[in-house]
mmCIF file of C-alpha atoms and ligand atoms in Angstrom:
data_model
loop_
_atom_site.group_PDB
_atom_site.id
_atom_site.type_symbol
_atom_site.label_atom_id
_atom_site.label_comp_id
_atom_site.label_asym_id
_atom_site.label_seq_id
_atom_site.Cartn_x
_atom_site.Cartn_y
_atom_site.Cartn_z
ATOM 1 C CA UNK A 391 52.929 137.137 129.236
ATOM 2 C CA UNK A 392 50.893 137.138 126.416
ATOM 3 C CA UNK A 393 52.324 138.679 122.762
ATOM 4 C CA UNK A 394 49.551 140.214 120.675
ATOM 5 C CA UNK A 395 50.193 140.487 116.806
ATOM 6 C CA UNK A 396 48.105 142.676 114.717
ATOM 7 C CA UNK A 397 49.370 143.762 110.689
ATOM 8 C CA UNK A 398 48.727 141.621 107.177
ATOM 9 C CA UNK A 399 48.444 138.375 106.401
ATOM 10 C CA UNK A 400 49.054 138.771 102.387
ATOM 11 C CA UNK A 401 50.026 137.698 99.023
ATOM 12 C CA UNK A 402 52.561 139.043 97.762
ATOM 13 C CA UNK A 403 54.892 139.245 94.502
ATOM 14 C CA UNK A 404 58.314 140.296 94.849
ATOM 15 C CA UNK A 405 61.152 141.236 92.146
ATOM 16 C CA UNK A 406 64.645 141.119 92.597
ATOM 17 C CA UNK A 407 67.793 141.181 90.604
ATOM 18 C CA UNK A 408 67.902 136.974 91.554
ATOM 19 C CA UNK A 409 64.567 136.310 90.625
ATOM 20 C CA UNK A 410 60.767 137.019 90.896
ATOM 21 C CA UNK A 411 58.581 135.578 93.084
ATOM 22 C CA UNK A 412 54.802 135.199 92.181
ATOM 23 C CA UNK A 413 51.291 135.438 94.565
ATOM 24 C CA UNK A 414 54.046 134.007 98.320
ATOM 25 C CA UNK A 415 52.729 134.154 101.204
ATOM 26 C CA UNK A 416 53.799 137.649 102.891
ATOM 27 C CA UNK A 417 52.416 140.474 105.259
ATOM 28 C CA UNK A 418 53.857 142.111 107.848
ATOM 29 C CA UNK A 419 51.518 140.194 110.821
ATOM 30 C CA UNK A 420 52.756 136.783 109.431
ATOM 31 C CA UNK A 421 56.818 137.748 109.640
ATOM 32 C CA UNK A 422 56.305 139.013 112.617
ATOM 33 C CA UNK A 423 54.720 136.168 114.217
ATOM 34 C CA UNK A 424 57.197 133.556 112.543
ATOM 35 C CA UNK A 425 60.219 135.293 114.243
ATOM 36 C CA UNK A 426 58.592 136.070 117.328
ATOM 37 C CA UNK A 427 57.232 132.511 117.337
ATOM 38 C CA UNK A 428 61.115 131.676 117.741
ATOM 39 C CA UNK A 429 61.205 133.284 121.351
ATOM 40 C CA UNK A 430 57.756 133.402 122.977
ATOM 41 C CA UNK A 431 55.232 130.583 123.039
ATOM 42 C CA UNK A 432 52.067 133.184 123.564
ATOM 43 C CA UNK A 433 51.378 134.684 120.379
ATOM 44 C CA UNK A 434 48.041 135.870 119.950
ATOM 45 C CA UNK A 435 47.684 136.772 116.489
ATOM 46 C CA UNK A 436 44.787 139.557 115.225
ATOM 47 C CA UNK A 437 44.135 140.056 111.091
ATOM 48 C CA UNK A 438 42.144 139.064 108.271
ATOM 49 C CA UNK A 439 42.408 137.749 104.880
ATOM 50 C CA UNK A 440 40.095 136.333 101.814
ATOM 51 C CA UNK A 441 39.050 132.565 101.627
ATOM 52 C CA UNK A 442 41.795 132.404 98.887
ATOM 53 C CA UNK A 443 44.532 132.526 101.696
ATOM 54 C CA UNK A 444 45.909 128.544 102.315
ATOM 55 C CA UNK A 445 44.248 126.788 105.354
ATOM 56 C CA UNK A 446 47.888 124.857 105.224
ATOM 57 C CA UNK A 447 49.665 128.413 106.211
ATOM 58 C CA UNK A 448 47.032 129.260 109.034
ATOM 59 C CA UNK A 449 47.795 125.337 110.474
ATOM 60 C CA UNK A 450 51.246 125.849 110.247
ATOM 61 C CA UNK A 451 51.291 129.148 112.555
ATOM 62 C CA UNK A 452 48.820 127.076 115.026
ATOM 63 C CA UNK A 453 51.867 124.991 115.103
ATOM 64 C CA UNK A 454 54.200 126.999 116.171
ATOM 65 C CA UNK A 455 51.885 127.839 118.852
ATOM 66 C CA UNK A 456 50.319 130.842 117.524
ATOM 67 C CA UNK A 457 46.532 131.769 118.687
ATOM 68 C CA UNK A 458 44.819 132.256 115.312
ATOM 69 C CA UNK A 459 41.609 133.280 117.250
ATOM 70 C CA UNK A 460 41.684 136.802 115.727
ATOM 71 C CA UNK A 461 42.046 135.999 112.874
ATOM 72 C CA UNK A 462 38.993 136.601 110.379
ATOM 73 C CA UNK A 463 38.659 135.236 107.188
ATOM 74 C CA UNK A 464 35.901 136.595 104.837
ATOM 75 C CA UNK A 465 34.236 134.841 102.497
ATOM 76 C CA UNK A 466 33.861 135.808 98.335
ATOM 77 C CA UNK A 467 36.728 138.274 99.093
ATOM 78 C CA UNK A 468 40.659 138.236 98.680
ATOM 79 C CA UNK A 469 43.839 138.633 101.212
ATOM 80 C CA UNK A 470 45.536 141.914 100.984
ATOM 81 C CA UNK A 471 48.451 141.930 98.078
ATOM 82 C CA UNK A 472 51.165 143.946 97.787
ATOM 83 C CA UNK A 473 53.470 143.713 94.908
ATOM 84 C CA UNK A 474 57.359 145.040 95.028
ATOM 85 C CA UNK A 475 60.579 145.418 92.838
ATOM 86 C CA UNK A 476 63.865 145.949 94.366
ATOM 87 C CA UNK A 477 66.457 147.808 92.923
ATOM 88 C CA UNK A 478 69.899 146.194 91.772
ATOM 89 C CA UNK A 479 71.321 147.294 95.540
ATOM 90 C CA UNK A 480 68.867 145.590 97.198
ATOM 91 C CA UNK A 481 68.627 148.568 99.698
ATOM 92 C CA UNK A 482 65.451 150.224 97.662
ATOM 93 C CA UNK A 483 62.918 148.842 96.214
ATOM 94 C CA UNK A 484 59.379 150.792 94.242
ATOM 95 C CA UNK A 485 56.058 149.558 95.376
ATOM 96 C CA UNK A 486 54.135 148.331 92.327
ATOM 97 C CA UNK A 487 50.696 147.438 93.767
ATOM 98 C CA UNK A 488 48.870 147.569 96.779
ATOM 99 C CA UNK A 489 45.761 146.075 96.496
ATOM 100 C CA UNK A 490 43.703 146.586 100.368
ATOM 101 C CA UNK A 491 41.252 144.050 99.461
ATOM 102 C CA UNK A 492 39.747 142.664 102.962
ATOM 103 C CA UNK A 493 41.824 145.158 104.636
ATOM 104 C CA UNK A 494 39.354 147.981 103.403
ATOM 105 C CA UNK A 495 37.103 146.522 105.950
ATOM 106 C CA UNK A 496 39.310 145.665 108.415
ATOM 107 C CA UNK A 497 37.153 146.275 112.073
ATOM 108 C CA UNK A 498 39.236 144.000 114.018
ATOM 109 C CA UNK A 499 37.160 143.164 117.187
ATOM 110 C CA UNK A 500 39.221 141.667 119.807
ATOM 111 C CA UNK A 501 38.303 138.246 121.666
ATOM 112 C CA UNK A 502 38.518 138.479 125.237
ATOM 113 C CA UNK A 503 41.479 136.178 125.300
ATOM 114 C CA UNK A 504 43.511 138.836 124.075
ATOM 115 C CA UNK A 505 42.557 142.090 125.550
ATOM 116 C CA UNK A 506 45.386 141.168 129.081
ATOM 117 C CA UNK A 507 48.252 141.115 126.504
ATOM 118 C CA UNK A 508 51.018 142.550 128.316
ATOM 119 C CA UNK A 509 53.090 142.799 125.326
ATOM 120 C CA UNK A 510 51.582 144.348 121.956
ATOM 121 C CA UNK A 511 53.197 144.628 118.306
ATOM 122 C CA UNK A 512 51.137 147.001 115.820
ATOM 123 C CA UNK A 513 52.547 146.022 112.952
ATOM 124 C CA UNK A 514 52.750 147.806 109.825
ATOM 125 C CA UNK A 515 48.559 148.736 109.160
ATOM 126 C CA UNK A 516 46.051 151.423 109.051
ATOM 127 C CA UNK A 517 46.671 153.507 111.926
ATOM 128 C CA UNK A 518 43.235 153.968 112.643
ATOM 129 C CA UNK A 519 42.921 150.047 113.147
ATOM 130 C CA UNK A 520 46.053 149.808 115.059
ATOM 131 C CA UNK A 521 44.182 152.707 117.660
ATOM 132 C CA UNK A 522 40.973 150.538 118.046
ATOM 133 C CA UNK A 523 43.355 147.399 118.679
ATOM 134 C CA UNK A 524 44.950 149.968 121.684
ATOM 135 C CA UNK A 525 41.288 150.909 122.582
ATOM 136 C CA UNK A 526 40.205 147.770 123.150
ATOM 137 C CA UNK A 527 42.088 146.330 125.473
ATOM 138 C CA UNK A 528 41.814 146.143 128.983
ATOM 139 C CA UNK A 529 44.820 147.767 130.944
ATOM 140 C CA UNK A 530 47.508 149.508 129.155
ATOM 141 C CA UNK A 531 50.285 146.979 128.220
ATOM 142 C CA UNK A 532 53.953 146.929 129.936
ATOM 143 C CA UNK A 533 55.072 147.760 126.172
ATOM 144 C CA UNK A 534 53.828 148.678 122.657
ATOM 145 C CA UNK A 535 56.110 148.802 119.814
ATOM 146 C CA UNK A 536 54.641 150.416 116.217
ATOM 147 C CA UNK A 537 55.938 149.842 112.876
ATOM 148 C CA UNK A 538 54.380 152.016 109.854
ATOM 149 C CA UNK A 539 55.505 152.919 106.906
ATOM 150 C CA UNK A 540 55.722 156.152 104.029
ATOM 151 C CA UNK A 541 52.607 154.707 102.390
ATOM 152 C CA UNK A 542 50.357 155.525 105.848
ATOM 153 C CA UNK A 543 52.490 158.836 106.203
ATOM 154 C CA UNK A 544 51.523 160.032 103.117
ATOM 155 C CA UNK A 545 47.648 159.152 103.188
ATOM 156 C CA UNK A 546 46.748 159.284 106.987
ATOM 157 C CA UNK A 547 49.385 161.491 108.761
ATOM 158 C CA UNK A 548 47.263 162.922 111.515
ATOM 159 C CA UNK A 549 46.119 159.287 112.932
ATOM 160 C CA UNK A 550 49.706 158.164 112.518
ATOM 161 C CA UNK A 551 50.476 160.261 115.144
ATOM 162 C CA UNK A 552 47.707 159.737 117.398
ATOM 163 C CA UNK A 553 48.866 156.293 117.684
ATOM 164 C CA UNK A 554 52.560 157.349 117.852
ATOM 165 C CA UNK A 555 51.878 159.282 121.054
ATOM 166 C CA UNK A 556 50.180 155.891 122.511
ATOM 167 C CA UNK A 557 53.427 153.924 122.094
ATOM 168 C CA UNK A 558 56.341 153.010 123.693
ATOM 169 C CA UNK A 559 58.740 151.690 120.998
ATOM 170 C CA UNK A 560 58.215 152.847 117.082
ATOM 171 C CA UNK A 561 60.659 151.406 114.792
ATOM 172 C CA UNK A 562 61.255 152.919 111.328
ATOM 173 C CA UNK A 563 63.854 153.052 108.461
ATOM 174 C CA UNK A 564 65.907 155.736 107.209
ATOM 175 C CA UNK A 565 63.620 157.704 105.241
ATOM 176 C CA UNK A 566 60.387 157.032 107.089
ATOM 177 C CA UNK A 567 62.119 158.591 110.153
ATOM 178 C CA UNK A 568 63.294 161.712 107.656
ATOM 179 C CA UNK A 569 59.886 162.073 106.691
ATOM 180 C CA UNK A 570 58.400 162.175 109.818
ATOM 181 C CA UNK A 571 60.148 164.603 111.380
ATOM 182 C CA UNK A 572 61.412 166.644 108.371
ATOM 183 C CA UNK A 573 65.427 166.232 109.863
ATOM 184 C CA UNK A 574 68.176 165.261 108.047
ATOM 185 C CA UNK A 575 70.155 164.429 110.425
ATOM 186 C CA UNK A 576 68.984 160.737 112.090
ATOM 187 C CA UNK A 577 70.104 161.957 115.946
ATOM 188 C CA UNK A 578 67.925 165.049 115.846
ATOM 189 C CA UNK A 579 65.598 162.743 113.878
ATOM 190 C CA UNK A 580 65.399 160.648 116.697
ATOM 191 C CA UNK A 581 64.762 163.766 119.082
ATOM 192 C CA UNK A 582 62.301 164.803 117.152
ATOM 193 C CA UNK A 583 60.279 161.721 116.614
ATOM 194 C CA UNK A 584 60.568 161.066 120.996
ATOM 195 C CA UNK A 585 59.172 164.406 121.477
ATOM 196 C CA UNK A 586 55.892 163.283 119.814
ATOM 197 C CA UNK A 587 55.782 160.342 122.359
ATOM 198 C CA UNK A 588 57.454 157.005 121.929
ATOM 199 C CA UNK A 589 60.646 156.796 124.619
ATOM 200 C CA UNK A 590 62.561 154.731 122.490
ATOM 201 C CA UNK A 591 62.707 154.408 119.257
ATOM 202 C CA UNK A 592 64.560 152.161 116.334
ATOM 203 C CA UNK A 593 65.849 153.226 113.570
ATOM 204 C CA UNK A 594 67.307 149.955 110.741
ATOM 205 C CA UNK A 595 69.159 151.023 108.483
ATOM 206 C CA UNK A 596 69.192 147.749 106.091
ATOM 207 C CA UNK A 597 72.215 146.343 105.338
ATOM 208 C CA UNK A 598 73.902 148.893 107.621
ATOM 209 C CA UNK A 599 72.209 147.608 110.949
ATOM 210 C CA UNK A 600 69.741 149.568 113.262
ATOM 211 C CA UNK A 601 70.219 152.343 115.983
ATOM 212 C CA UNK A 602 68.165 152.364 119.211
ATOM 213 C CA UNK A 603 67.593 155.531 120.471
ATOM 214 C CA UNK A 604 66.358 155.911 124.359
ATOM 215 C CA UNK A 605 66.565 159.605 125.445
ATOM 216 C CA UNK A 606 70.565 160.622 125.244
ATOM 217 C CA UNK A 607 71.554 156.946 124.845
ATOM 218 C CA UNK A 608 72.114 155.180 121.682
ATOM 219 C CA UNK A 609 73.343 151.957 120.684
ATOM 220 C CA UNK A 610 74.084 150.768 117.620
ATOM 221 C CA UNK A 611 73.491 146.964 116.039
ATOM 222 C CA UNK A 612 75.316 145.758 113.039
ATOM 223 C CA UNK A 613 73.942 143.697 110.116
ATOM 224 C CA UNK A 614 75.298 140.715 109.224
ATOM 225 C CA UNK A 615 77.384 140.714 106.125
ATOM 226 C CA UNK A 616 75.534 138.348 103.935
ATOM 227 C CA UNK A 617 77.118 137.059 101.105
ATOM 228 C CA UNK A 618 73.976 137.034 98.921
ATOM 229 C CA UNK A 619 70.697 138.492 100.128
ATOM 230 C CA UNK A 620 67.445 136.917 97.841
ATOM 231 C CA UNK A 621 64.682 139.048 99.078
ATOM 232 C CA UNK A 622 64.700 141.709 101.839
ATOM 233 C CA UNK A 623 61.005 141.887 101.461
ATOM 234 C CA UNK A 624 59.746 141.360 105.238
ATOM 235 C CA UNK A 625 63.296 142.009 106.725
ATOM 236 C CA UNK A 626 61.985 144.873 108.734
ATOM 237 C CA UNK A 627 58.800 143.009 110.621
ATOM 238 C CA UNK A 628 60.963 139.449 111.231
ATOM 239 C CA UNK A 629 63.200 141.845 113.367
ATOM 240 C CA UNK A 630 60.345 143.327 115.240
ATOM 241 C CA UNK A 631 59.862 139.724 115.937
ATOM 242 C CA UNK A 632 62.248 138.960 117.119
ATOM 243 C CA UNK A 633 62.892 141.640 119.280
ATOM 244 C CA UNK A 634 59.477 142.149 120.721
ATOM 245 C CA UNK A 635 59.677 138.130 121.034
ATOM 246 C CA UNK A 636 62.617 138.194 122.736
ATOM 247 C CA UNK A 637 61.465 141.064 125.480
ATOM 248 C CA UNK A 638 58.174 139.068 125.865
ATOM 249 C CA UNK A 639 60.189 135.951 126.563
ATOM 250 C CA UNK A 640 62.387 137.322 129.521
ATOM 251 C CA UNK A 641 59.577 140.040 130.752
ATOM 252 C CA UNK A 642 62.275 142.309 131.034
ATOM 253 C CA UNK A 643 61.983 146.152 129.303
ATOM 254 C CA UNK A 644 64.932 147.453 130.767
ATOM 255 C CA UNK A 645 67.619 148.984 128.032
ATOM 256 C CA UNK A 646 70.356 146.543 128.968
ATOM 257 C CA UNK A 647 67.631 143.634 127.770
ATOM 258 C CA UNK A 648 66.698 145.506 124.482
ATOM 259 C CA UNK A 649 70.369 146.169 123.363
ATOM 260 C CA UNK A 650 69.868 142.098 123.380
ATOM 261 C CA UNK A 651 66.628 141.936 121.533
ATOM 262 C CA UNK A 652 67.900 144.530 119.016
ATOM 263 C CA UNK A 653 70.585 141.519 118.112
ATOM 264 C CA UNK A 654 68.306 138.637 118.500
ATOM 265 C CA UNK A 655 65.741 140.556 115.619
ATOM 266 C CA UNK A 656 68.809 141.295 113.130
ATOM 267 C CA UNK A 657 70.065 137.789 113.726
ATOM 268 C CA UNK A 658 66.467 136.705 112.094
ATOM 269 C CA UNK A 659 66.211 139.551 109.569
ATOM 270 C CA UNK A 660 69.515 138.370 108.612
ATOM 271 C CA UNK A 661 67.831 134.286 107.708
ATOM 272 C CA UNK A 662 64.548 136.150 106.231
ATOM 273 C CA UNK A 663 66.470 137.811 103.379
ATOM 274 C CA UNK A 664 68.323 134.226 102.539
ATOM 275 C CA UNK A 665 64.956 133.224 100.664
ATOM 276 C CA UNK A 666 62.127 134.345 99.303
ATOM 277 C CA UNK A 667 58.931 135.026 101.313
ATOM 278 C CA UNK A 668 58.722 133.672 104.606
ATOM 279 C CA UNK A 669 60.611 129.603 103.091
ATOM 280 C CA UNK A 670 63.486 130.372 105.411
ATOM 281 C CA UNK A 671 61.623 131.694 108.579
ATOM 282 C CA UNK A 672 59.746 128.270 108.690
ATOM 283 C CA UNK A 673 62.628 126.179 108.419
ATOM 284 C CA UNK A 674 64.918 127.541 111.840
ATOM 285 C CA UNK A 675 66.384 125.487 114.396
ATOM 286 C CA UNK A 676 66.769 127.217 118.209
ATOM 287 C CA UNK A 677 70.984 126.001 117.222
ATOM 288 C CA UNK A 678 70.869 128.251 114.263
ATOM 289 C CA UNK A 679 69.854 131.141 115.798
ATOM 290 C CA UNK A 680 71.940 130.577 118.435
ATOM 291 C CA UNK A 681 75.191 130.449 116.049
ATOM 292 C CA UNK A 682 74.028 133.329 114.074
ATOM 293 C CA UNK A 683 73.383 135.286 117.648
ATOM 294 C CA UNK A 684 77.638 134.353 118.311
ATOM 295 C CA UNK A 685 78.308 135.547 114.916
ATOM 296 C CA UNK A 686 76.895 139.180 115.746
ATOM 297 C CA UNK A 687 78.799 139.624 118.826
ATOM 298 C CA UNK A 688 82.099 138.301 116.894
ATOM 299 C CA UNK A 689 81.579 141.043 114.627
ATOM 300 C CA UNK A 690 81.906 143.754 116.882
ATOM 301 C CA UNK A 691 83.774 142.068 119.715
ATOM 302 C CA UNK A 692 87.487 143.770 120.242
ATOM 303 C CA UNK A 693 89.450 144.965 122.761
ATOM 304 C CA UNK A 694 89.141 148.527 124.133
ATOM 305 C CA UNK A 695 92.342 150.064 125.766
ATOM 306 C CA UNK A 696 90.234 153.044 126.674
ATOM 307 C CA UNK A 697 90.348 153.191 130.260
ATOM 308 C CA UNK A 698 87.496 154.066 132.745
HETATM 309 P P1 LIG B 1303 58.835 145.060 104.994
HETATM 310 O O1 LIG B 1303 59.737 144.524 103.898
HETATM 311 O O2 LIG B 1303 59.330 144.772 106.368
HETATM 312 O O3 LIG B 1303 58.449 146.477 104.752
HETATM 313 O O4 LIG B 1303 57.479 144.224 104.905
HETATM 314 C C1 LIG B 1303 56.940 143.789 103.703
HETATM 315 C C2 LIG B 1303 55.569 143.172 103.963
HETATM 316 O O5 LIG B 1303 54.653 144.225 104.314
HETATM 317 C C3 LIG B 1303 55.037 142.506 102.722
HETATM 318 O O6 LIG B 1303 54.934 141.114 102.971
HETATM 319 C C4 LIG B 1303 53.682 143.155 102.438
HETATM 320 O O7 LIG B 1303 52.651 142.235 102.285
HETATM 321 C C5 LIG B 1303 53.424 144.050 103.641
HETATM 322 N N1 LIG B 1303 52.975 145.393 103.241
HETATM 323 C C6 LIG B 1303 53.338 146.105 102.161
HETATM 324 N N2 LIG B 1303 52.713 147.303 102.124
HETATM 325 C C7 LIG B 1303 51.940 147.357 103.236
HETATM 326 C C8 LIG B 1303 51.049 148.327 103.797
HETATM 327 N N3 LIG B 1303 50.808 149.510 103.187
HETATM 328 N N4 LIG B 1303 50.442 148.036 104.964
HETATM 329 C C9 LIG B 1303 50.667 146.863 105.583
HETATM 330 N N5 LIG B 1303 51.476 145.892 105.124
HETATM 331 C C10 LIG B 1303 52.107 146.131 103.961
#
């Protein structure tokens, strides 16, 4: 079951109240592969950067057993950057720069290796890129989840939402989902946003969890109380990793399985915010997860004298 990737491979600087980090490696295609890469041993990954992005980085996802095939890498030109400051909560943060770069030419073409994916992540991108990804491939995958973002809802709103009537899943935080469907209220949010397409979709709510909607049923997944959090920056795409990772792994879509991929991706949002850039992603042991996975379900583990 194969797991395509498409999103950014990028530079990125990052500001927080514990530090600044300058020109780390970032984008939401490489987070998303790390975490998945966790789960699922079929990543095939589709982007581009400059000839300034590290050959050592590129090797590194080719050993985790990521298909780099996809990805292009243009000569004379630079990787996308993107350049952030969080506020002293941590929960906000102001974009200060995003330079498109390579990305302003993005026509990702597709090798025929990857058009069978049964199992497709659009990560955060241009939506009209993450359509021609959808149009080229060759039957229509068992699931597509879609991450975007305010910056493509305020410049390209009518593609956004050609591609978010081609998907299954779309995952979005707090405000994106206000914005998009002009509710307050994140359950008629949710009803709103369905009604344009997507049967499910997930809400994360930071350091207050996620919510996945499907239809009338929701269920809710915590966050992990962290003691200190370094840099949230990419917290949102290592848990689509991990969750699409995780459905791709047991080829199982059912709502039951994603309740369990919803904890599996906040377990590894939960390491990605312990360090800057992607450091901590590439340093995880299966055992790790694993404990962090047990702390989740201690967290909201108690017993219910609510009968039947
Ligand atoms: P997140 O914190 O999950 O929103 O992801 C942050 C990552 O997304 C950073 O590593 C950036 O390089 C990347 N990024 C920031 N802005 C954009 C954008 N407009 N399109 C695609 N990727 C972006």
């Amino acid at each position: 079951m194969s797991l395509l990737v498409i999103g950014t491979v990028a530079f990125d600087t990052i500001e927080t109240p514990y530090g600044k980090a300058e020109k780390v490696i970032g984008g939401s295609c490489t987070y998303i592969s790390w975490s998945a890469s966790y789960f699922h041993k079929d990543i095939k990954l589709q982007a581009i950067v400059g000839e300034d992005f590290p050959d050592s980085e590129i090797k590194a996802l080719q050993e985790r057993g990521v298909s780099t095939e996809g990805l292009e890498i243009i000569k004379g030109k630079k990787s996308f950057f993107w350049a952030g400051k969080y506020h002293e909560n941590m929960n906000s943060r102001d974009t200060l720069v995003t330079d498109l770069n390579v990305l302003s030419d993005f026509n990702p073409i597709l090798p025929d290796s990857y058009k069978d994916a049964q199992y497709v992540m659009l990560g955060n991108l241009t939506p009209e890129i993450q359509l021609s990804v959808l149009n080229q491939l060759n039957n229509r995958p068992k699931l597509v989840v879609l991450d975007t973002m305010n910056f493509w809802m305020d410049i390209a709103m009518d593609s956004l939402k050609k591609v978010i009537a081609r998907v299954d899943i779309l995952t979005l935080n707090e405000e994106e989902a206000r914005q998009l469907s002009g509710q307050f209220s994140l359950v008629k949010a949710a009803q709103t946003i369905m009604d344009m397409g997507p049967k499910f979709l997930i809400i994360k709510k930071g350091e207050h969890g996620a919510l996945l909607f499907a239809g009338e049923h929701i269920f809710f997944a915590p966050a992990l109380p962290l003691a200190q959090v370094y840099d949230p920056t990419g917290a949102g795409d290592t848990f689509a990793g991990g969750f699409i990772g995780w459905l791709a792994q047991t080829d199982d879509i059912s709502f039951e399985n994603m309740k369990r991929a919803i904890i599996y991706g906040s377990a590894m949002a939960s390491f990605c915010v312990e360090d800057f850039s992607i450091y901590k992603m590439k340093t995880l042991s299966v055992d790790e997860i694993r404990d962090r996975v047990k702390k989740f379900v201690e967290l909201v583990r108690f017993d219910s004298e609510v009968s039947e």
